[in-house]
Short mmCIF file of C-alpha atoms and ligand atoms in Angstrom, two decimals:
data_model
loop_
_atom_site.label_atom_id
_atom_site.label_comp_id
_atom_site.label_asym_id
_atom_site.label_seq_id
_atom_site.Cartn_x
_atom_site.Cartn_y
_atom_site.Cartn_z
CA MET A 1 30.82 14.67 -7.54
CA LYS A 2 29.27 17.17 -5.13
CA THR A 3 27.38 16.02 -2.07
CA VAL A 4 24.48 17.89 -0.51
CA TYR A 5 24.09 17.30 3.22
CA SER A 6 22.33 18.89 6.22
CA PRO A 7 23.05 18.03 9.88
CA ASP A 8 19.31 18.63 10.54
CA HIS A 9 18.66 14.94 9.74
CA ALA A 10 19.65 14.31 13.37
CA CYS A 11 16.45 16.06 14.55
CA HIS A 12 14.77 12.72 13.75
CA HIS A 13 16.24 10.41 16.37
CA PRO A 14 13.85 7.57 17.12
CA ARG A 15 14.88 5.03 19.79
CA HIS A 16 12.16 2.53 18.87
CA GLU A 17 10.17 1.23 15.92
CA ILE A 18 7.48 -1.39 15.55
CA SER A 19 8.93 -4.19 13.48
CA ASP A 20 7.64 -7.72 12.94
CA GLY A 21 4.77 -6.87 15.28
CA ALA A 22 6.92 -5.87 18.28
CA LEU A 23 8.60 -2.82 19.73
CA LYS A 24 12.28 -3.00 18.71
CA ALA A 25 15.32 -0.78 18.64
CA ALA A 26 15.06 1.66 15.72
CA VAL A 27 17.36 0.97 12.74
CA GLU A 28 16.81 4.21 10.81
CA ILE A 29 19.03 6.34 13.07
CA PRO A 30 21.28 9.42 12.78
CA SER A 31 24.55 7.46 12.75
CA ARG A 32 23.61 6.17 9.30
CA ALA A 33 24.02 9.58 7.70
CA GLU A 34 27.09 10.39 9.77
CA MET A 35 28.80 7.23 8.58
CA VAL A 36 28.03 8.03 4.94
CA LEU A 37 29.24 11.64 5.37
CA ALA A 38 32.50 10.50 6.92
CA ALA A 39 33.06 8.02 4.05
CA VAL A 40 32.45 10.55 1.25
CA LYS A 41 34.83 12.94 3.00
CA ALA A 42 37.50 10.28 3.44
CA ALA A 43 37.11 9.22 -0.21
CA GLY A 44 37.59 12.83 -1.38
CA LEU A 45 34.44 12.52 -3.48
CA GLY A 46 34.08 16.29 -3.77
CA GLU A 47 32.66 19.43 -2.20
CA ILE A 48 29.95 19.10 0.47
CA LEU A 49 27.25 21.75 0.19
CA PRO A 50 24.30 22.66 2.46
CA PRO A 51 20.78 22.60 0.97
CA THR A 52 19.06 25.75 -0.17
CA PRO A 53 15.66 26.54 1.43
CA LEU A 54 12.82 24.46 -0.02
CA GLU A 55 9.66 26.22 -1.23
CA ARG A 56 6.48 24.69 0.14
CA ALA A 57 4.67 25.33 -3.20
CA PHE A 58 7.16 23.04 -4.91
CA VAL A 59 6.62 20.25 -2.34
CA GLU A 60 2.89 20.58 -3.04
CA ARG A 61 3.52 19.36 -6.57
CA ILE A 62 4.18 15.94 -5.03
CA HIS A 63 2.55 16.00 -1.52
CA GLU A 64 -0.98 17.06 -0.58
CA PRO A 65 -1.15 20.32 1.37
CA ALA A 66 -3.19 18.71 4.20
CA TYR A 67 -0.53 15.97 4.51
CA ILE A 68 2.25 18.53 4.84
CA ASP A 69 0.17 20.34 7.49
CA PHE A 70 -0.40 17.05 9.32
CA LEU A 71 3.33 16.25 9.44
CA GLU A 72 4.18 19.79 10.56
CA GLY A 73 1.69 19.70 13.38
CA VAL A 74 1.54 16.11 14.53
CA TRP A 75 4.14 16.35 17.29
CA ASP A 76 2.40 19.34 18.84
CA GLU A 77 -0.83 17.34 18.71
CA THR A 78 0.90 14.44 20.38
CA VAL A 79 2.21 16.65 23.20
CA ALA A 80 -1.20 18.33 23.54
CA ALA A 81 -2.76 14.90 23.89
CA GLY A 82 -0.60 14.46 27.02
CA ARG A 83 1.55 11.76 25.51
CA THR A 84 5.08 11.56 26.92
CA GLU A 85 6.61 8.69 24.88
CA GLU A 86 9.58 9.53 22.64
CA GLU A 87 7.76 8.23 19.55
CA ALA A 88 4.20 8.16 18.30
CA PHE A 89 2.73 5.32 16.22
CA PRO A 90 -0.57 4.83 14.37
CA PHE A 91 -2.59 1.65 14.86
CA VAL A 92 -5.78 1.89 12.79
CA TRP A 93 -6.13 2.53 9.07
CA PRO A 94 -9.01 3.15 6.64
CA THR A 95 -8.64 -0.17 4.80
CA PRO A 96 -11.31 -1.32 2.30
CA GLY A 97 -14.58 -1.61 4.17
CA LEU A 98 -13.88 1.49 6.27
CA ARG A 99 -14.40 5.11 5.16
CA ALA A 100 -11.45 7.03 3.71
CA ASP A 101 -13.53 10.01 2.59
CA ARG A 102 -13.34 11.86 5.92
CA VAL A 103 -10.26 12.89 7.91
CA PRO A 104 -10.89 12.19 11.61
CA THR A 105 -10.19 14.97 14.08
CA HIS A 106 -8.63 12.66 16.71
CA LEU A 107 -4.86 12.27 16.67
CA ASP A 108 -4.98 8.46 16.29
CA GLY A 109 -7.46 8.79 13.40
CA ARG A 110 -5.30 11.39 11.68
CA MET A 111 -2.10 9.32 12.14
CA GLY A 112 -3.88 6.32 10.64
CA PHE A 113 -5.34 8.38 7.79
CA TYR A 114 -1.92 9.78 6.78
CA SER A 115 0.18 6.59 7.18
CA PHE A 116 0.24 3.10 5.84
CA ASP A 117 2.27 1.17 8.44
CA ALA A 118 2.94 1.08 12.19
CA GLY A 119 6.69 0.72 11.67
CA THR A 120 7.56 4.37 11.22
CA PRO A 121 8.21 6.35 14.36
CA LEU A 122 7.21 10.01 14.54
CA THR A 123 9.37 12.07 16.97
CA ASN A 124 9.76 15.62 18.14
CA GLY A 125 12.04 16.54 15.30
CA THR A 126 10.67 14.37 12.50
CA PHE A 127 9.18 17.22 10.42
CA ALA A 128 12.40 19.32 10.60
CA ALA A 129 14.54 16.33 9.58
CA ALA A 130 12.20 15.19 6.83
CA TRP A 131 11.95 18.70 5.40
CA SER A 132 15.73 19.06 5.44
CA SER A 133 16.06 15.67 3.69
CA ALA A 134 13.70 16.84 0.96
CA SER A 135 15.66 20.10 0.70
CA VAL A 136 18.85 18.11 0.19
CA ALA A 137 17.31 16.11 -2.68
CA VAL A 138 15.92 19.17 -4.49
CA THR A 139 19.20 21.14 -4.08
CA ALA A 140 21.10 18.20 -5.57
CA ALA A 141 18.64 18.02 -8.44
CA ASP A 142 19.33 21.71 -9.08
CA LEU A 143 23.02 20.86 -9.43
CA ILE A 144 22.17 18.41 -12.22
CA ALA A 145 19.82 21.00 -13.77
CA ALA A 146 22.76 23.46 -13.69
CA GLY A 147 24.85 21.06 -15.73
CA GLU A 148 26.71 18.80 -13.30
CA GLY A 149 27.16 15.27 -14.60
CA SER A 150 26.49 13.75 -11.20
CA ALA A 151 25.49 14.70 -7.65
CA PHE A 152 24.86 12.94 -4.35
CA ALA A 153 21.89 13.83 -2.14
CA LEU A 154 22.83 12.53 1.31
CA CYS A 155 19.22 12.24 2.44
CA ARG A 156 18.00 11.08 5.81
CA PRO A 157 15.25 10.09 6.58
CA PRO A 158 14.77 8.15 3.32
CA GLY A 159 11.86 8.84 1.03
CA HIS A 160 10.90 6.16 -1.49
CA HIS A 161 8.01 4.63 0.50
CA ALA A 162 6.34 8.02 1.08
CA MET A 163 3.19 8.59 -1.06
CA SER A 164 1.57 11.86 -1.87
CA ALA A 165 -0.41 11.78 1.43
CA ARG A 166 0.89 8.74 3.39
CA TYR A 167 4.05 8.15 5.39
CA GLY A 168 5.55 4.76 6.11
CA GLY A 169 8.69 2.62 5.73
CA TYR A 170 10.74 5.22 7.67
CA CYS A 171 9.80 7.76 4.93
CA PHE A 172 7.88 11.09 5.15
CA PHE A 173 8.59 13.13 2.01
CA ASN A 174 9.56 11.34 -1.18
CA ASN A 175 12.99 12.82 -1.81
CA ALA A 176 13.61 10.98 -5.09
CA ALA A 177 10.21 11.96 -6.41
CA LEU A 178 10.76 15.61 -5.50
CA ALA A 179 14.19 15.49 -7.24
CA ALA A 180 12.65 13.86 -10.33
CA GLU A 181 9.85 16.42 -10.38
CA ARG A 182 12.39 19.23 -10.17
CA LEU A 183 14.23 17.83 -13.17
CA ALA A 184 11.04 17.03 -15.09
CA ALA A 185 9.74 20.57 -14.41
CA GLY A 186 12.67 21.84 -16.45
CA GLY A 187 11.28 19.91 -19.44
CA ARG A 188 13.64 16.95 -19.04
CA ARG A 189 12.65 13.36 -19.48
CA VAL A 190 13.57 11.59 -16.27
CA ALA A 191 14.15 7.96 -15.30
CA ILE A 192 14.25 6.78 -11.70
CA LEU A 193 16.09 3.55 -10.95
CA ASP A 194 15.40 2.33 -7.41
CA VAL A 195 18.02 -0.19 -6.22
CA ASP A 196 16.91 -0.28 -2.57
CA TYR A 197 16.14 -3.81 -1.31
CA HIS A 198 12.53 -2.76 -0.63
CA HIS A 199 10.12 -1.74 -3.37
CA GLY A 200 9.73 2.03 -3.71
CA ASN A 201 5.97 1.94 -3.51
CA GLY A 202 5.63 5.70 -2.90
CA THR A 203 7.69 6.68 -5.91
CA GLN A 204 5.78 4.18 -8.07
CA ALA A 205 2.43 5.48 -6.90
CA ILE A 206 3.38 9.13 -7.43
CA PHE A 207 4.39 8.56 -11.07
CA PHE A 208 2.13 5.63 -11.99
CA GLU A 209 -0.06 7.63 -14.36
CA ARG A 210 2.73 9.81 -15.78
CA GLY A 211 4.63 9.13 -18.95
CA ASP A 212 7.36 11.73 -18.47
CA VAL A 213 8.98 9.91 -15.54
CA LEU A 214 10.01 6.27 -15.93
CA PHE A 215 10.13 4.28 -12.67
CA VAL A 216 12.21 1.06 -12.60
CA SER A 217 12.83 -0.91 -9.42
CA ILE A 218 14.88 -3.96 -8.39
CA HIS A 219 13.75 -5.32 -5.04
CA ALA A 220 12.79 -8.31 -2.91
CA ASP A 221 9.59 -10.00 -4.02
CA PRO A 222 6.70 -8.28 -2.16
CA ASP A 223 5.03 -11.68 -1.67
CA GLN A 224 7.79 -12.30 0.83
CA GLU A 225 9.04 -8.87 1.89
CA TYR A 226 7.99 -5.38 2.99
CA PRO A 227 6.08 -3.41 1.70
CA TYR A 228 4.07 -6.54 0.74
CA PHE A 229 1.25 -4.80 -1.04
CA LEU A 230 2.97 -3.28 -4.12
CA GLY A 231 5.99 -4.07 -6.31
CA HIS A 232 4.83 -6.95 -8.49
CA ALA A 233 5.91 -7.38 -12.11
CA ASP A 234 2.39 -6.83 -13.49
CA GLU A 235 2.28 -3.20 -12.31
CA ILE A 236 3.20 -1.46 -15.58
CA GLY A 237 1.65 1.96 -15.16
CA GLU A 238 -1.72 3.37 -16.15
CA GLY A 239 -3.10 5.87 -18.63
CA ALA A 240 -0.34 8.13 -19.91
CA GLY A 241 2.01 6.14 -17.61
CA GLU A 242 1.30 2.76 -19.16
CA GLY A 243 4.70 1.17 -19.94
CA ALA A 244 6.57 3.69 -17.76
CA ASN A 245 6.71 1.45 -14.69
CA LEU A 246 8.96 -1.62 -14.48
CA ASN A 247 9.21 -3.84 -11.39
CA LEU A 248 11.86 -6.50 -11.21
CA PRO A 249 11.10 -8.46 -8.02
CA LEU A 250 13.78 -11.02 -7.02
CA PRO A 251 13.74 -13.92 -4.58
CA LEU A 252 15.15 -13.52 -1.07
CA GLY A 253 18.78 -14.58 -1.03
CA SER A 254 19.57 -13.13 -4.46
CA ASP A 255 23.30 -12.44 -5.07
CA TRP A 256 25.13 -10.35 -7.67
CA ALA A 257 24.71 -13.01 -10.38
CA THR A 258 20.93 -12.72 -10.12
CA TRP A 259 20.82 -9.04 -9.17
CA SER A 260 23.06 -7.89 -12.01
CA LYS A 261 20.82 -9.63 -14.60
CA ALA A 262 17.94 -7.55 -13.28
CA LEU A 263 20.20 -4.48 -13.47
CA GLU A 264 20.83 -5.15 -17.12
CA LEU A 265 17.04 -5.39 -17.80
CA ALA A 266 16.52 -2.19 -15.78
CA LEU A 267 19.15 -0.30 -17.75
CA ALA A 268 17.89 -1.60 -21.07
CA SER A 269 14.52 -0.09 -20.19
CA VAL A 270 16.15 3.19 -19.12
CA GLU A 271 18.11 3.25 -22.39
CA ARG A 272 14.94 2.73 -24.44
CA ALA A 273 13.37 5.70 -22.65
CA GLY A 274 16.43 7.82 -23.47
CA PRO A 275 16.17 10.06 -20.43
CA ASP A 276 17.94 13.46 -20.01
CA ALA A 277 18.51 12.68 -16.31
CA LEU A 278 18.71 9.57 -14.13
CA VAL A 279 17.74 9.53 -10.46
CA ILE A 280 19.09 6.58 -8.50
CA SER A 281 17.19 5.72 -5.36
CA LEU A 282 20.32 4.44 -3.70
CA GLY A 283 19.43 1.92 -1.01
CA LEU A 284 22.47 0.12 0.33
CA ASP A 285 20.35 -2.54 1.98
CA PRO A 286 20.86 -5.18 -0.81
CA TYR A 287 24.16 -5.64 1.11
CA GLU A 288 24.88 -9.18 2.46
CA GLY A 289 25.42 -7.82 5.94
CA ASP A 290 22.23 -5.76 6.15
CA PRO A 291 20.36 -6.64 9.38
CA ILE A 292 16.82 -6.37 7.95
CA SER A 293 17.37 -7.51 4.32
CA GLN A 294 18.09 -10.75 2.52
CA PHE A 295 20.06 -10.06 -0.63
CA LYS A 296 23.78 -10.87 -0.90
CA LEU A 297 25.57 -7.96 -2.57
CA THR A 298 29.15 -7.32 -1.41
CA THR A 299 31.08 -4.06 -1.17
CA ASP A 300 32.84 -5.02 -4.44
CA ASP A 301 29.42 -5.53 -6.01
CA PHE A 302 28.49 -1.97 -5.06
CA SER A 303 31.62 -0.82 -7.01
CA ARG A 304 30.42 -2.86 -9.96
CA LEU A 305 27.07 -1.12 -9.70
CA GLY A 306 28.70 2.32 -9.74
CA GLU A 307 30.87 1.40 -12.71
CA ARG A 308 27.86 0.02 -14.64
CA LEU A 309 25.69 3.11 -13.94
CA ALA A 310 28.47 5.39 -15.29
CA LYS A 311 28.33 3.46 -18.58
CA ALA A 312 24.69 4.56 -19.04
CA GLY A 313 26.19 7.98 -19.83
CA VAL A 314 23.29 10.02 -18.43
CA PRO A 315 23.55 12.90 -15.86
CA THR A 316 22.91 11.01 -12.65
CA LEU A 317 21.60 12.06 -9.27
CA PHE A 318 22.12 9.65 -6.37
CA VAL A 319 19.55 9.93 -3.63
CA LEU A 320 20.30 7.99 -0.45
CA GLU A 321 17.48 5.64 0.67
CA GLY A 322 17.90 2.68 3.08
CA GLY A 323 20.81 0.63 4.32
CA TYR A 324 21.07 -0.44 7.98
CA ALA A 325 24.46 -2.14 8.36
CA VAL A 326 25.77 1.06 9.91
CA GLU A 327 29.42 -0.01 10.12
CA ALA A 328 29.54 -0.89 6.39
CA LEU A 329 27.26 1.84 5.10
CA GLY A 330 29.99 4.40 4.41
CA ALA A 331 32.20 1.92 2.54
CA ASN A 332 29.26 0.61 0.45
CA CYS A 333 28.05 4.12 -0.44
CA ALA A 334 31.57 5.31 -1.30
CA ALA A 335 32.05 2.17 -3.39
CA VAL A 336 29.11 3.11 -5.65
CA LEU A 337 29.96 6.77 -5.95
CA THR A 338 33.74 6.51 -6.43
CA ALA A 339 33.32 3.72 -8.99
CA PHE A 340 30.78 5.89 -10.84
CA GLU A 341 33.46 8.62 -10.93
CA GLY A 342 35.96 6.09 -12.30
CA LYS A 343 38.15 6.30 -9.16
C1 OKP B 401 12.80 1.26 4.41
B1 OKP B 401 13.76 1.36 3.21
C2 OKP B 401 10.52 -6.46 8.13
C3 OKP B 401 10.50 -5.13 8.85
C4 OKP B 401 10.27 -4.07 7.83
C5 OKP B 401 10.26 -1.68 7.47
C6 OKP B 401 11.34 -1.60 6.46
C7 OKP B 401 11.41 -0.27 5.82
C8 OKP B 401 12.51 -0.17 4.85
N1 OKP B 401 11.03 -7.52 8.91
N2 OKP B 401 10.36 -2.78 8.41
O1 OKP B 401 13.24 0.92 2.01
O2 OKP B 401 15.03 0.86 3.41
ZN1 ZN B 402 15.07 -0.51 1.94
#
């Protein structure tokens, strides 16, 4: 399996995030991607390729032009405002009862307009890193389009929380959605299976009214876990997308016995859709040792996951999402990918 990787992810290097209502040490940090890269190299997974340049017009199929402009310019605005912190955070949002039909001119208004949480630090190099991450995903999708049976997009920052015009959950561009769009644009039917511990609210929202891309997600119950406001079982899609969205929320503390039952339901739904390509939003945070998550998957369980996904028999693109147990991240990622390859 080929891996697509860019060192430009390291341009996004937050020291802090706002988590549980307080300023904490950031967990979505460059060493995550470096650990995964080292592990895929050590496992001899396959060639490691750089991304090809990403066309803005293609990104605009998923993200609003004004949102792309905002992300591209927000750090200059931050500097121009005289701010000297290493990160910038929003703190006010157009919730129901406030107006969302005008984009404010002030930096804090614009940050709130284009985000949905305070937990996602913007830094000097965020746009460069997020753009490179999106480029990695689309390049890897092109490998599948060219006939590869599998590929690994070593994306950082992650993407599955990003909506068409809102960042949040450490995500800026929706890498998996861009990859799925690239494959769907070639006339393929696409399924996305999101195994990250957190619900992929951005991916769901992007495809909610589309019937050509199935979205299936296994995640912690949003009543008890981030992102809290999406990811329930009654969200089944709308219009042409009705029936093309499946959420499988699980209780905190779920282990492989529980998780793998959800996986079977997820794959039964994928099988019914009969896709030409499968995109896995590969979050490694269902791991028992993850510092911000509360599922109990082991490294061996990640091998079981890889083995099971291979049995689906569909060309499969793995897109890296979350996973914050940095020391174990490489082993867990390699476990999925090498087991998929039957190694
Ligand atoms: C991104 B991804 C809860 C803090 C939540 C945000 C989590 C974003 C996860 N105690 N902070 O899906 O891995
Ligand atoms: Zn996650």
